[in-house]
Amino acid sequence: METFKLMLKIIMTSVLVNNYVLSKFLGICPFLGVSKKLDQASGMGIAVIFVMLLATAATWPIQTYLLDPNGLGYLQTIVFILVIAALVQFVEIVLKKYIPSLHASLGVYLPLITTNCAVLGVTINNITDGYNFLESMVSSLGCGLGFLLAMVIFAGVRERMEEALPPKAFRGVPITLAAASIVSLAFYGFGGIVTSIFGE
Amino acid sequence: MSPVLLAIISVTAIGLICAVVLAVASHFMGVPVNEKEVAIRECLPGANCGACGFTGCDGYAKALAEKEGIKTNLCVPGADAVAKKIADVLGVESEDVIEQVAFVHCAGDCYNHKQKHIYEGISSCRAAQMLYGGKGMCSHGCLGLGDCASVCPQDAICIENGIAHVDTRKCVGCGLCAKACPNHIIELFPDVTRVVVTCSNREKGASVRKKCSAGCIGCGLCARNCPQGAVSVVNNLAVIDYEKCIGCGVCREKCPTHAIRFADFSGRHRF
């Protein structure tokens, strides 16, 4: 029960309070680039969840069993980038060969998030937060879900924005950034929700 | 071992392992890209007009590379040169492309066609057509507001005396105008066509006469006089069967309202 509560707390925290896009401002380029249509946004979100889980499953053992015992913790960033990039490429090859239908739906997004900062951020934060393997995986799932949520919400906002007529100087990127900041501001309302529910 | 050396060795080792895994994976699990498809796609003009009936140039290249029996001469903008290149890639006999040109089935210009109201709305045929079928008395004819001209990628259509005219020298036969026309009076013709019917009105003769002096009244003189039996009157409108037509022009001479004319398809295609 205690573990379950902890897992739920980690997920809630990473989806709502520490949302990677809207609170930590990581992964902004897919957030702005692929959020024009709802189906693309959700496709991207699902691909990100997939890659975050894979990346954590690969990088956590590397950090714990290879880098830390040898005193190479400072190589974290470069090694993680290398491993994640290779891993995503590998997964893409495997998907193309064995599950073409999944490749057809996720394939476009996979190379885009090969070295996405949100993916790298999740893996590094899992280490700095001192999570064990299971907790790291749950945290990655939560962060991926948070990313998906942010993408879907923002895609909805943008689809509404397409129909609005802002002043000419604000059209395009400026109004998109302004809207993103308002959505981000809304997410700050979740601050403290986790401690109120679960206690300290 | 010095820390620097250790760092260099471990990162190199991880990099090498990743590289080997990827190389092995791509060797054993790689899906071969169809070389033919890439080569065919190179030949196509890349206009993505859809005249071939596939979803753009990529779709046509894919279909040609993967399926047997798809014609190599479907690319209308690319014409013979592209058909020949594709045939070379596939190793089959090349067929000539029969170039197509768009033709507007209407001669109801401002001299022939009577108006029923003055339209001052949005300058678009589709909008004008929704208001009592357009400003002209004939609701089958050209509305003259240029929806076809605005979609034409070649700038081949101009509005003259209130109806659209296609410059056959510029037309590449993509058919976008035919899709844009709300009255569906633009049709693609093979470039070798000799005679065309310049009316789309299917009402009875007396009714057509009241509205437009250039309309087909369905009298049937053309059908009776055609030496090949290629012309028939269907729903009060002359229809030419181009399989039989020899282009003699008798129907054109007999037509009392001049609704059958020689086609002016003397563009770049023939010479």
Short mmCIF file of C-alpha atoms in Angstrom, two decimals:
data_model
loop_
_atom_site.label_atom_id
_atom_site.label_comp_id
_atom_site.label_asym_id
_atom_site.label_seq_id
_atom_site.Cartn_x
_atom_site.Cartn_y
_atom_site.Cartn_z
CA MET A 1 0.00 0.00 0.00
CA GLU A 2 2.83 2.29 0.95
CA THR A 3 4.61 1.63 -2.39
CA PHE A 4 1.43 2.18 -4.34
CA LYS A 5 0.88 5.48 -2.59
CA LEU A 6 4.43 6.52 -3.38
CA MET A 7 4.03 5.61 -7.06
CA LEU A 8 0.78 7.56 -7.27
CA LYS A 9 2.49 10.50 -5.64
CA ILE A 10 5.35 10.38 -8.14
CA ILE A 11 2.94 10.23 -11.08
CA MET A 12 0.76 13.05 -9.75
CA THR A 13 3.82 15.18 -9.11
CA SER A 14 5.32 14.68 -12.54
CA VAL A 15 2.06 15.10 -14.45
CA LEU A 16 0.59 18.10 -12.67
CA VAL A 17 3.09 19.92 -10.48
CA ASN A 18 6.44 19.35 -12.16
CA ASN A 19 5.09 19.09 -15.66
CA TYR A 20 8.14 18.96 -17.89
CA VAL A 21 6.83 21.30 -20.55
CA LEU A 22 4.80 23.74 -18.53
CA SER A 23 6.82 24.00 -15.30
CA LYS A 24 10.35 22.97 -16.20
CA PHE A 25 10.22 24.30 -19.77
CA LEU A 26 11.89 21.28 -21.29
CA GLY A 27 10.82 19.85 -24.66
CA ILE A 28 9.50 23.17 -25.89
CA CYS A 29 10.35 22.60 -29.54
CA PRO A 30 8.04 19.60 -30.11
CA PHE A 31 5.52 21.36 -27.86
CA LEU A 32 5.38 24.32 -30.24
CA GLY A 33 6.20 22.46 -33.45
CA VAL A 34 3.82 19.52 -33.44
CA SER A 35 0.89 20.95 -31.50
CA LYS A 36 -1.02 22.35 -34.46
CA LYS A 37 -3.35 19.37 -34.83
CA LEU A 38 -4.77 17.19 -32.10
CA ASP A 39 -3.95 13.84 -33.75
CA GLN A 40 -0.34 14.82 -34.41
CA ALA A 41 0.01 16.15 -30.87
CA SER A 42 -1.29 12.95 -29.30
CA GLY A 43 0.91 10.84 -31.62
CA MET A 44 3.92 12.81 -30.53
CA GLY A 45 2.92 12.52 -26.86
CA ILE A 46 2.59 8.74 -27.08
CA ALA A 47 5.96 8.49 -28.84
CA VAL A 48 7.52 10.57 -26.06
CA ILE A 49 6.10 8.29 -23.35
CA PHE A 50 7.52 5.31 -25.24
CA VAL A 51 10.96 6.83 -25.63
CA MET A 52 11.13 8.15 -22.05
CA LEU A 53 10.40 4.69 -20.65
CA LEU A 54 12.96 3.06 -22.92
CA ALA A 55 15.59 5.69 -22.19
CA THR A 56 15.15 5.38 -18.44
CA ALA A 57 15.29 1.60 -18.62
CA ALA A 58 18.61 1.90 -20.44
CA THR A 59 20.25 4.81 -18.63
CA TRP A 60 19.42 3.98 -15.01
CA PRO A 61 21.47 0.73 -15.02
CA ILE A 62 24.30 2.46 -16.88
CA GLN A 63 24.49 5.19 -14.24
CA THR A 64 24.15 2.87 -11.26
CA TYR A 65 26.30 -0.05 -12.34
CA LEU A 66 28.80 1.50 -14.73
CA LEU A 67 29.37 5.21 -14.10
CA ASP A 68 28.94 5.56 -10.34
CA PRO A 69 31.19 2.65 -9.22
CA ASN A 70 33.98 3.93 -11.45
CA GLY A 71 33.67 7.53 -10.33
CA LEU A 72 32.54 8.65 -13.79
CA GLY A 73 29.32 10.37 -12.69
CA TYR A 74 30.37 13.56 -14.46
CA LEU A 75 30.14 11.80 -17.83
CA GLN A 76 26.40 11.43 -17.29
CA THR A 77 25.22 13.93 -19.90
CA ILE A 78 27.40 12.82 -22.80
CA VAL A 79 26.88 9.12 -22.14
CA PHE A 80 23.14 9.52 -21.79
CA ILE A 81 22.86 11.45 -25.06
CA LEU A 82 24.89 8.78 -26.82
CA VAL A 83 22.90 5.89 -25.40
CA ILE A 84 19.48 7.47 -25.94
CA ALA A 85 20.26 8.42 -29.53
CA ALA A 86 21.53 4.95 -30.36
CA LEU A 87 18.62 3.34 -28.58
CA VAL A 88 15.99 5.33 -30.44
CA GLN A 89 17.64 4.56 -33.76
CA PHE A 90 17.74 0.89 -32.83
CA VAL A 91 14.08 0.88 -31.82
CA GLU A 92 13.18 2.56 -35.08
CA ILE A 93 14.94 -0.15 -37.08
CA VAL A 94 13.25 -2.89 -35.08
CA LEU A 95 9.83 -1.29 -35.39
CA LYS A 96 10.25 -0.82 -39.14
CA LYS A 97 11.11 -4.46 -39.56
CA TYR A 98 8.70 -6.20 -37.20
CA ILE A 99 5.82 -3.84 -36.43
CA PRO A 100 5.39 -1.68 -39.56
CA SER A 101 1.95 -0.46 -38.48
CA LEU A 102 3.34 1.01 -35.26
CA HIS A 103 6.25 2.44 -37.22
CA ALA A 104 3.83 4.08 -39.62
CA SER A 105 2.05 5.87 -36.77
CA LEU A 106 5.02 6.69 -34.52
CA GLY A 107 7.81 6.64 -37.10
CA VAL A 108 7.67 10.27 -38.02
CA TYR A 109 8.07 11.39 -34.43
CA LEU A 110 10.80 9.01 -33.30
CA PRO A 111 13.78 10.75 -34.95
CA LEU A 112 12.42 14.09 -33.74
CA ILE A 113 12.73 13.06 -30.09
CA THR A 114 16.00 11.18 -30.41
CA THR A 115 17.87 13.73 -28.35
CA ASN A 116 14.98 15.74 -27.06
CA CYS A 117 15.83 17.69 -23.93
CA ALA A 118 12.73 16.46 -22.10
CA VAL A 119 13.87 12.87 -22.56
CA LEU A 120 17.39 13.67 -21.40
CA GLY A 121 15.98 15.76 -18.54
CA VAL A 122 13.81 12.92 -17.27
CA THR A 123 16.67 10.44 -17.21
CA ILE A 124 19.03 12.85 -15.44
CA ASN A 125 16.42 14.02 -12.93
CA ASN A 126 15.62 10.42 -12.04
CA ILE A 127 19.23 10.02 -11.00
CA THR A 128 19.46 13.33 -9.09
CA ASP A 129 16.18 12.61 -7.27
CA GLY A 130 17.71 9.36 -6.03
CA TYR A 131 14.94 7.12 -7.35
CA ASN A 132 15.42 3.36 -7.55
CA PHE A 133 14.74 1.55 -10.83
CA LEU A 134 11.00 1.04 -10.33
CA GLU A 135 10.50 4.60 -9.11
CA SER A 136 12.47 5.90 -12.09
CA MET A 137 10.26 4.01 -14.51
CA VAL A 138 7.11 5.30 -12.82
CA SER A 139 8.49 8.81 -12.85
CA SER A 140 9.27 8.54 -16.59
CA LEU A 141 5.76 7.30 -17.25
CA GLY A 142 4.39 10.24 -15.28
CA CYS A 143 6.56 12.73 -17.15
CA GLY A 144 5.50 11.22 -20.48
CA LEU A 145 1.86 11.45 -19.48
CA GLY A 146 2.44 15.05 -18.41
CA PHE A 147 3.95 15.80 -21.80
CA LEU A 148 0.99 14.14 -23.54
CA LEU A 149 -1.43 16.14 -21.39
CA ALA A 150 0.35 19.40 -22.16
CA MET A 151 0.42 18.60 -25.89
CA VAL A 152 -3.27 17.70 -26.02
CA ILE A 153 -4.35 20.76 -24.03
CA PHE A 154 -2.21 23.07 -26.10
CA ALA A 155 -3.37 21.52 -29.38
CA GLY A 156 -6.92 22.30 -28.27
CA VAL A 157 -5.93 25.88 -27.47
CA ARG A 158 -4.19 26.27 -30.83
CA GLU A 159 -7.11 24.90 -32.79
CA ARG A 160 -9.28 27.54 -31.16
CA MET A 161 -6.61 30.15 -31.85
CA GLU A 162 -6.66 29.35 -35.57
CA GLU A 163 -10.17 30.75 -35.73
CA ALA A 164 -9.46 33.83 -33.66
CA LEU A 165 -8.20 37.00 -35.29
CA PRO A 166 -5.45 38.57 -33.20
CA PRO A 167 -3.85 41.87 -34.26
CA LYS A 168 -1.58 41.38 -37.24
CA ALA A 169 1.65 41.81 -35.31
CA PHE A 170 0.67 38.98 -32.94
CA ARG A 171 -0.24 36.40 -35.55
CA GLY A 172 1.73 33.18 -35.76
CA VAL A 173 4.52 32.58 -33.27
CA PRO A 174 3.95 35.53 -30.88
CA ILE A 175 0.35 34.64 -30.04
CA THR A 176 1.36 30.96 -29.75
CA LEU A 177 4.04 31.81 -27.20
CA ALA A 178 1.65 34.05 -25.28
CA ALA A 179 -0.93 31.26 -25.20
CA ALA A 180 1.72 28.78 -24.06
CA SER A 181 2.65 31.04 -21.17
CA ILE A 182 -0.99 31.35 -20.12
CA VAL A 183 -1.42 27.56 -20.19
CA SER A 184 1.78 27.29 -18.16
CA LEU A 185 0.47 29.83 -15.67
CA ALA A 186 -2.69 27.76 -15.28
CA PHE A 187 -0.58 24.75 -14.37
CA TYR A 188 1.00 26.69 -11.50
CA GLY A 189 -2.40 26.39 -9.86
CA PHE A 190 -1.56 22.76 -9.15
CA GLY A 191 1.35 23.76 -6.89
CA GLY A 192 0.91 22.18 -3.44
CA ILE A 193 -1.86 19.84 -4.55
CA VAL A 194 0.24 16.73 -4.02
CA THR A 195 1.31 17.60 -0.47
CA SER A 196 -2.31 18.45 0.42
CA ILE A 197 -3.50 15.05 -0.82
CA PHE A 198 -0.71 12.78 0.35
CA GLY A 199 0.79 14.76 3.22
CA GLU A 200 4.49 15.51 3.46
CA MET B 1 44.90 4.84 -14.78
CA SER B 2 44.48 8.56 -15.01
CA PRO B 3 40.87 9.84 -14.79
CA VAL B 4 41.17 11.51 -18.19
CA LEU B 5 42.19 8.30 -19.89
CA LEU B 6 39.46 6.37 -18.11
CA ALA B 7 36.81 8.86 -19.23
CA ILE B 8 38.02 8.79 -22.82
CA ILE B 9 38.18 5.01 -22.91
CA SER B 10 34.76 4.45 -21.35
CA VAL B 11 32.94 6.95 -23.62
CA THR B 12 34.70 5.51 -26.67
CA ALA B 13 33.77 2.01 -25.58
CA ILE B 14 30.11 2.90 -25.11
CA GLY B 15 30.10 4.71 -28.45
CA LEU B 16 31.66 1.74 -30.18
CA ILE B 17 29.20 -0.69 -28.65
CA CYS B 18 26.28 1.49 -29.76
CA ALA B 19 27.75 1.79 -33.26
CA VAL B 20 28.29 -1.95 -33.61
CA VAL B 21 24.79 -2.73 -32.37
CA LEU B 22 23.26 -0.23 -34.80
CA ALA B 23 25.36 -1.50 -37.69
CA VAL B 24 24.43 -5.11 -36.99
CA ALA B 25 20.79 -4.18 -36.54
CA SER B 26 20.59 -2.25 -39.78
CA HIS B 27 22.34 -5.10 -41.60
CA PHE B 28 20.11 -7.87 -40.36
CA MET B 29 16.86 -6.05 -39.80
CA GLY B 30 17.02 -3.28 -42.35
CA VAL B 31 14.04 -3.02 -44.67
CA PRO B 32 15.33 -2.56 -48.22
CA VAL B 33 14.16 0.70 -49.71
CA ASN B 34 12.75 0.15 -53.14
CA GLU B 35 15.36 1.64 -55.47
CA LYS B 36 12.93 1.80 -58.35
CA GLU B 37 10.57 3.97 -56.33
CA VAL B 38 13.32 6.48 -55.59
CA ALA B 39 14.43 6.49 -59.22
CA ILE B 40 10.88 7.01 -60.49
CA ARG B 41 10.25 9.76 -57.99
CA GLU B 42 13.34 11.51 -59.36
CA CYS B 43 11.77 11.50 -62.84
CA LEU B 44 8.44 12.98 -61.81
CA PRO B 45 8.03 16.76 -61.84
CA GLY B 46 6.95 17.00 -58.19
CA ALA B 47 3.98 19.26 -58.80
CA ASN B 48 1.76 16.90 -56.75
CA CYS B 49 -1.18 17.87 -58.95
CA GLY B 50 -2.88 14.49 -58.73
CA ALA B 51 -3.70 14.27 -62.45
CA CYS B 52 -2.36 10.70 -62.47
CA GLY B 53 -5.08 9.67 -60.05
CA PHE B 54 -2.70 8.91 -57.17
CA THR B 55 -1.96 10.90 -54.04
CA GLY B 56 0.74 13.12 -55.46
CA CYS B 57 4.03 12.22 -57.11
CA ASP B 58 5.18 10.04 -54.19
CA GLY B 59 2.03 7.96 -54.40
CA TYR B 60 2.37 7.48 -58.15
CA ALA B 61 6.05 6.48 -57.81
CA LYS B 62 5.17 3.99 -55.08
CA ALA B 63 2.36 2.47 -57.10
CA LEU B 64 4.53 2.19 -60.22
CA ALA B 65 7.35 0.55 -58.29
CA GLU B 66 5.22 -1.94 -56.41
CA LYS B 67 2.34 -2.92 -58.67
CA GLU B 68 2.38 -4.40 -62.11
CA GLY B 69 0.37 -3.01 -64.98
CA ILE B 70 0.12 0.64 -64.00
CA LYS B 71 0.51 2.86 -67.01
CA THR B 72 3.65 4.92 -67.24
CA ASN B 73 1.99 7.71 -69.18
CA LEU B 74 -0.34 9.04 -66.49
CA CYS B 75 1.74 12.07 -65.61
CA VAL B 76 0.10 14.80 -67.65
CA PRO B 77 2.28 17.79 -66.67
CA GLY B 78 5.44 15.75 -67.27
CA ALA B 79 4.27 14.68 -70.73
CA ASP B 80 6.26 12.37 -73.03
CA ALA B 81 9.66 13.11 -71.55
CA VAL B 82 8.67 11.89 -68.09
CA ALA B 83 6.77 8.88 -69.46
CA LYS B 84 9.87 7.86 -71.37
CA LYS B 85 12.11 8.24 -68.32
CA ILE B 86 9.76 6.17 -66.17
CA ALA B 87 9.57 3.50 -68.85
CA ASP B 88 13.37 3.39 -68.97
CA VAL B 89 13.54 2.91 -65.20
CA LEU B 90 10.96 0.14 -65.27
CA GLY B 91 12.32 -1.38 -68.46
CA VAL B 92 9.03 -1.36 -70.38
CA GLU B 93 7.87 0.13 -73.66
CA SER B 94 7.06 3.78 -73.27
CA GLU B 95 3.71 5.08 -74.37
CA ASP B 96 3.00 8.57 -75.54
CA VAL B 97 1.11 10.77 -73.16
CA ILE B 98 -2.06 12.09 -74.69
CA GLU B 99 -1.95 15.63 -73.40
CA GLN B 100 -5.15 16.95 -72.01
CA VAL B 101 -6.43 20.45 -72.09
CA ALA B 102 -9.28 21.96 -70.16
CA PHE B 103 -12.27 23.31 -72.04
CA VAL B 104 -15.16 25.42 -70.75
CA HIS B 105 -18.51 24.13 -72.05
CA CYS B 106 -20.13 27.53 -72.31
CA ALA B 107 -20.28 30.30 -74.86
CA GLY B 108 -22.69 32.46 -72.92
CA ASP B 109 -20.61 35.61 -72.81
CA CYS B 110 -22.05 39.03 -72.10
CA TYR B 111 -23.28 39.38 -75.73
CA ASN B 112 -25.18 36.11 -75.84
CA HIS B 113 -26.36 35.54 -72.33
CA LYS B 114 -29.16 37.50 -70.65
CA GLN B 115 -28.82 38.59 -67.05
CA LYS B 116 -31.52 38.14 -64.43
CA HIS B 117 -30.04 40.15 -61.57
CA ILE B 118 -27.01 42.16 -60.58
CA TYR B 119 -24.67 40.34 -58.26
CA GLU B 120 -22.58 42.40 -55.87
CA GLY B 121 -21.43 39.79 -53.40
CA ILE B 122 -18.18 37.95 -52.82
CA SER B 123 -16.26 37.61 -56.04
CA SER B 124 -16.44 33.85 -56.21
CA CYS B 125 -18.41 31.56 -58.52
CA ARG B 126 -19.31 29.27 -55.65
CA ALA B 127 -20.86 32.12 -53.67
CA ALA B 128 -22.64 33.57 -56.71
CA GLN B 129 -24.04 30.18 -57.65
CA MET B 130 -25.70 29.85 -54.26
CA LEU B 131 -27.71 33.00 -54.90
CA TYR B 132 -30.41 31.79 -57.31
CA GLY B 133 -27.83 29.94 -59.41
CA GLY B 134 -25.86 33.02 -60.43
CA LYS B 135 -26.66 36.34 -62.04
CA GLY B 136 -27.30 34.95 -65.52
CA MET B 137 -30.63 33.56 -66.67
CA CYS B 138 -28.96 30.26 -67.53
CA SER B 139 -28.00 28.43 -64.37
CA HIS B 140 -25.85 25.89 -66.20
CA GLY B 141 -23.29 28.23 -67.70
CA CYS B 142 -20.08 29.94 -66.77
CA LEU B 143 -20.51 32.31 -63.84
CA GLY B 144 -17.49 34.33 -64.88
CA LEU B 145 -16.06 35.10 -61.45
CA GLY B 146 -12.93 33.08 -61.95
CA ASP B 147 -12.83 30.28 -59.36
CA CYS B 148 -11.12 28.26 -62.07
CA ALA B 149 -8.62 31.02 -62.82
CA SER B 150 -7.67 31.34 -59.16
CA VAL B 151 -6.83 27.64 -58.78
CA CYS B 152 -4.99 27.38 -62.10
CA PRO B 153 -1.30 26.78 -61.32
CA GLN B 154 -0.29 27.79 -64.85
CA ASP B 155 -2.20 31.06 -65.00
CA ALA B 156 -3.83 29.70 -68.14
CA ILE B 157 -7.41 30.86 -67.57
CA CYS B 158 -8.64 34.38 -68.16
CA ILE B 159 -12.10 35.83 -67.88
CA GLU B 160 -13.08 37.51 -71.11
CA ASN B 161 -16.48 39.08 -71.81
CA GLY B 162 -17.82 37.43 -68.68
CA ILE B 163 -16.82 33.83 -69.29
CA ALA B 164 -13.69 31.83 -68.66
CA HIS B 165 -11.31 31.02 -71.49
CA VAL B 166 -8.49 28.52 -71.29
CA ASP B 167 -5.22 29.33 -72.98
CA THR B 168 -4.45 25.92 -74.44
CA ARG B 169 -0.79 26.76 -74.86
CA LYS B 170 -0.38 27.21 -71.14
CA CYS B 171 -2.81 24.52 -69.93
CA VAL B 172 -1.08 21.38 -68.60
CA GLY B 173 -4.25 19.40 -68.11
CA CYS B 174 -4.08 19.04 -64.33
CA GLY B 175 -7.87 19.32 -63.98
CA LEU B 176 -7.90 21.58 -60.93
CA CYS B 177 -10.25 24.01 -62.67
CA ALA B 178 -12.69 21.21 -63.47
CA LYS B 179 -12.88 20.44 -59.76
CA ALA B 180 -13.22 24.10 -58.80
CA CYS B 181 -16.11 24.94 -61.14
CA PRO B 182 -19.38 24.86 -59.14
CA ASN B 183 -21.40 24.20 -62.31
CA HIS B 184 -19.02 21.45 -63.48
CA ILE B 185 -18.82 22.82 -67.00
CA ILE B 186 -15.06 22.45 -67.41
CA GLU B 187 -13.96 19.16 -68.90
CA LEU B 188 -10.57 17.79 -69.88
CA PHE B 189 -10.19 16.86 -73.53
CA PRO B 190 -7.46 14.95 -75.28
CA ASP B 191 -5.35 17.43 -77.17
CA VAL B 192 -6.31 15.88 -80.52
CA THR B 193 -10.00 16.73 -80.19
CA ARG B 194 -11.36 18.61 -83.21
CA VAL B 195 -14.91 19.68 -82.39
CA VAL B 196 -16.48 20.61 -79.07
CA VAL B 197 -19.94 21.47 -77.78
CA THR B 198 -19.91 24.90 -76.18
CA CYS B 199 -23.00 24.58 -74.05
CA SER B 200 -24.01 22.68 -70.92
CA ASN B 201 -27.73 23.57 -70.71
CA ARG B 202 -29.99 20.54 -70.59
CA GLU B 203 -33.29 22.43 -70.70
CA LYS B 204 -35.70 22.33 -73.61
CA GLY B 205 -34.84 24.33 -76.71
CA ALA B 206 -37.42 27.09 -76.28
CA SER B 207 -36.30 27.72 -72.72
CA VAL B 208 -32.64 27.86 -73.76
CA ARG B 209 -33.42 30.31 -76.56
CA LYS B 210 -34.97 32.76 -74.12
CA LYS B 211 -31.85 32.77 -71.97
CA CYS B 212 -28.89 32.59 -74.28
CA SER B 213 -28.39 32.97 -78.01
CA ALA B 214 -25.39 30.64 -78.06
CA GLY B 215 -26.95 27.67 -76.30
CA CYS B 216 -27.65 24.19 -77.63
CA ILE B 217 -31.37 23.90 -78.28
CA GLY B 218 -31.30 20.18 -78.84
CA CYS B 219 -32.68 20.39 -82.37
CA GLY B 220 -30.73 17.32 -83.48
CA LEU B 221 -29.50 18.73 -86.84
CA CYS B 222 -25.98 17.76 -85.88
CA ALA B 223 -26.98 14.22 -85.02
CA ARG B 224 -28.91 13.76 -88.27
CA ASN B 225 -26.11 15.11 -90.46
CA CYS B 226 -23.07 13.47 -88.88
CA PRO B 227 -21.65 11.04 -91.44
CA GLN B 228 -20.18 8.84 -88.72
CA GLY B 229 -23.15 8.83 -86.37
CA ALA B 230 -20.90 10.23 -83.69
CA VAL B 231 -23.24 12.96 -82.44
CA SER B 232 -26.33 12.28 -80.39
CA VAL B 233 -28.69 14.50 -78.42
CA VAL B 234 -28.97 13.39 -74.80
CA ASN B 235 -31.24 15.37 -72.45
CA ASN B 236 -31.59 18.19 -74.99
CA LEU B 237 -27.83 18.58 -75.31
CA ALA B 238 -25.59 17.48 -78.16
CA VAL B 239 -22.98 14.94 -77.12
CA ILE B 240 -20.06 13.94 -79.34
CA ASP B 241 -18.66 10.43 -79.20
CA TYR B 242 -14.97 11.05 -79.81
CA GLU B 243 -14.32 7.38 -80.55
CA LYS B 244 -16.28 7.80 -83.77
CA CYS B 245 -15.70 11.47 -84.56
CA ILE B 246 -13.39 12.15 -87.51
CA GLY B 247 -13.42 15.91 -87.09
CA CYS B 248 -15.11 16.70 -90.42
CA GLY B 249 -16.99 19.63 -88.94
CA VAL B 250 -20.40 18.98 -90.56
CA CYS B 251 -22.10 19.29 -87.18
CA ARG B 252 -20.46 22.68 -86.71
CA GLU B 253 -21.79 23.92 -90.07
CA LYS B 254 -25.31 22.70 -89.42
CA CYS B 255 -25.70 24.00 -85.88
CA PRO B 256 -28.15 26.95 -85.97
CA THR B 257 -26.85 28.52 -82.74
CA HIS B 258 -23.14 27.79 -83.32
CA ALA B 259 -23.02 25.73 -80.17
CA ILE B 260 -20.60 23.31 -81.80
CA ARG B 261 -17.23 24.77 -82.70
CA PHE B 262 -13.82 23.72 -83.87
CA ALA B 263 -11.66 23.23 -80.84
CA ASP B 264 -8.79 25.70 -80.67
CA PHE B 265 -6.38 23.15 -79.19
CA SER B 266 -3.51 24.30 -81.35
CA GLY B 267 -1.18 24.75 -78.42
CA ARG B 268 2.32 23.50 -77.76
CA HIS B 269 1.17 19.91 -77.65
CA ARG B 270 0.55 19.35 -81.31
CA PHE B 271 3.77 20.78 -82.65
#
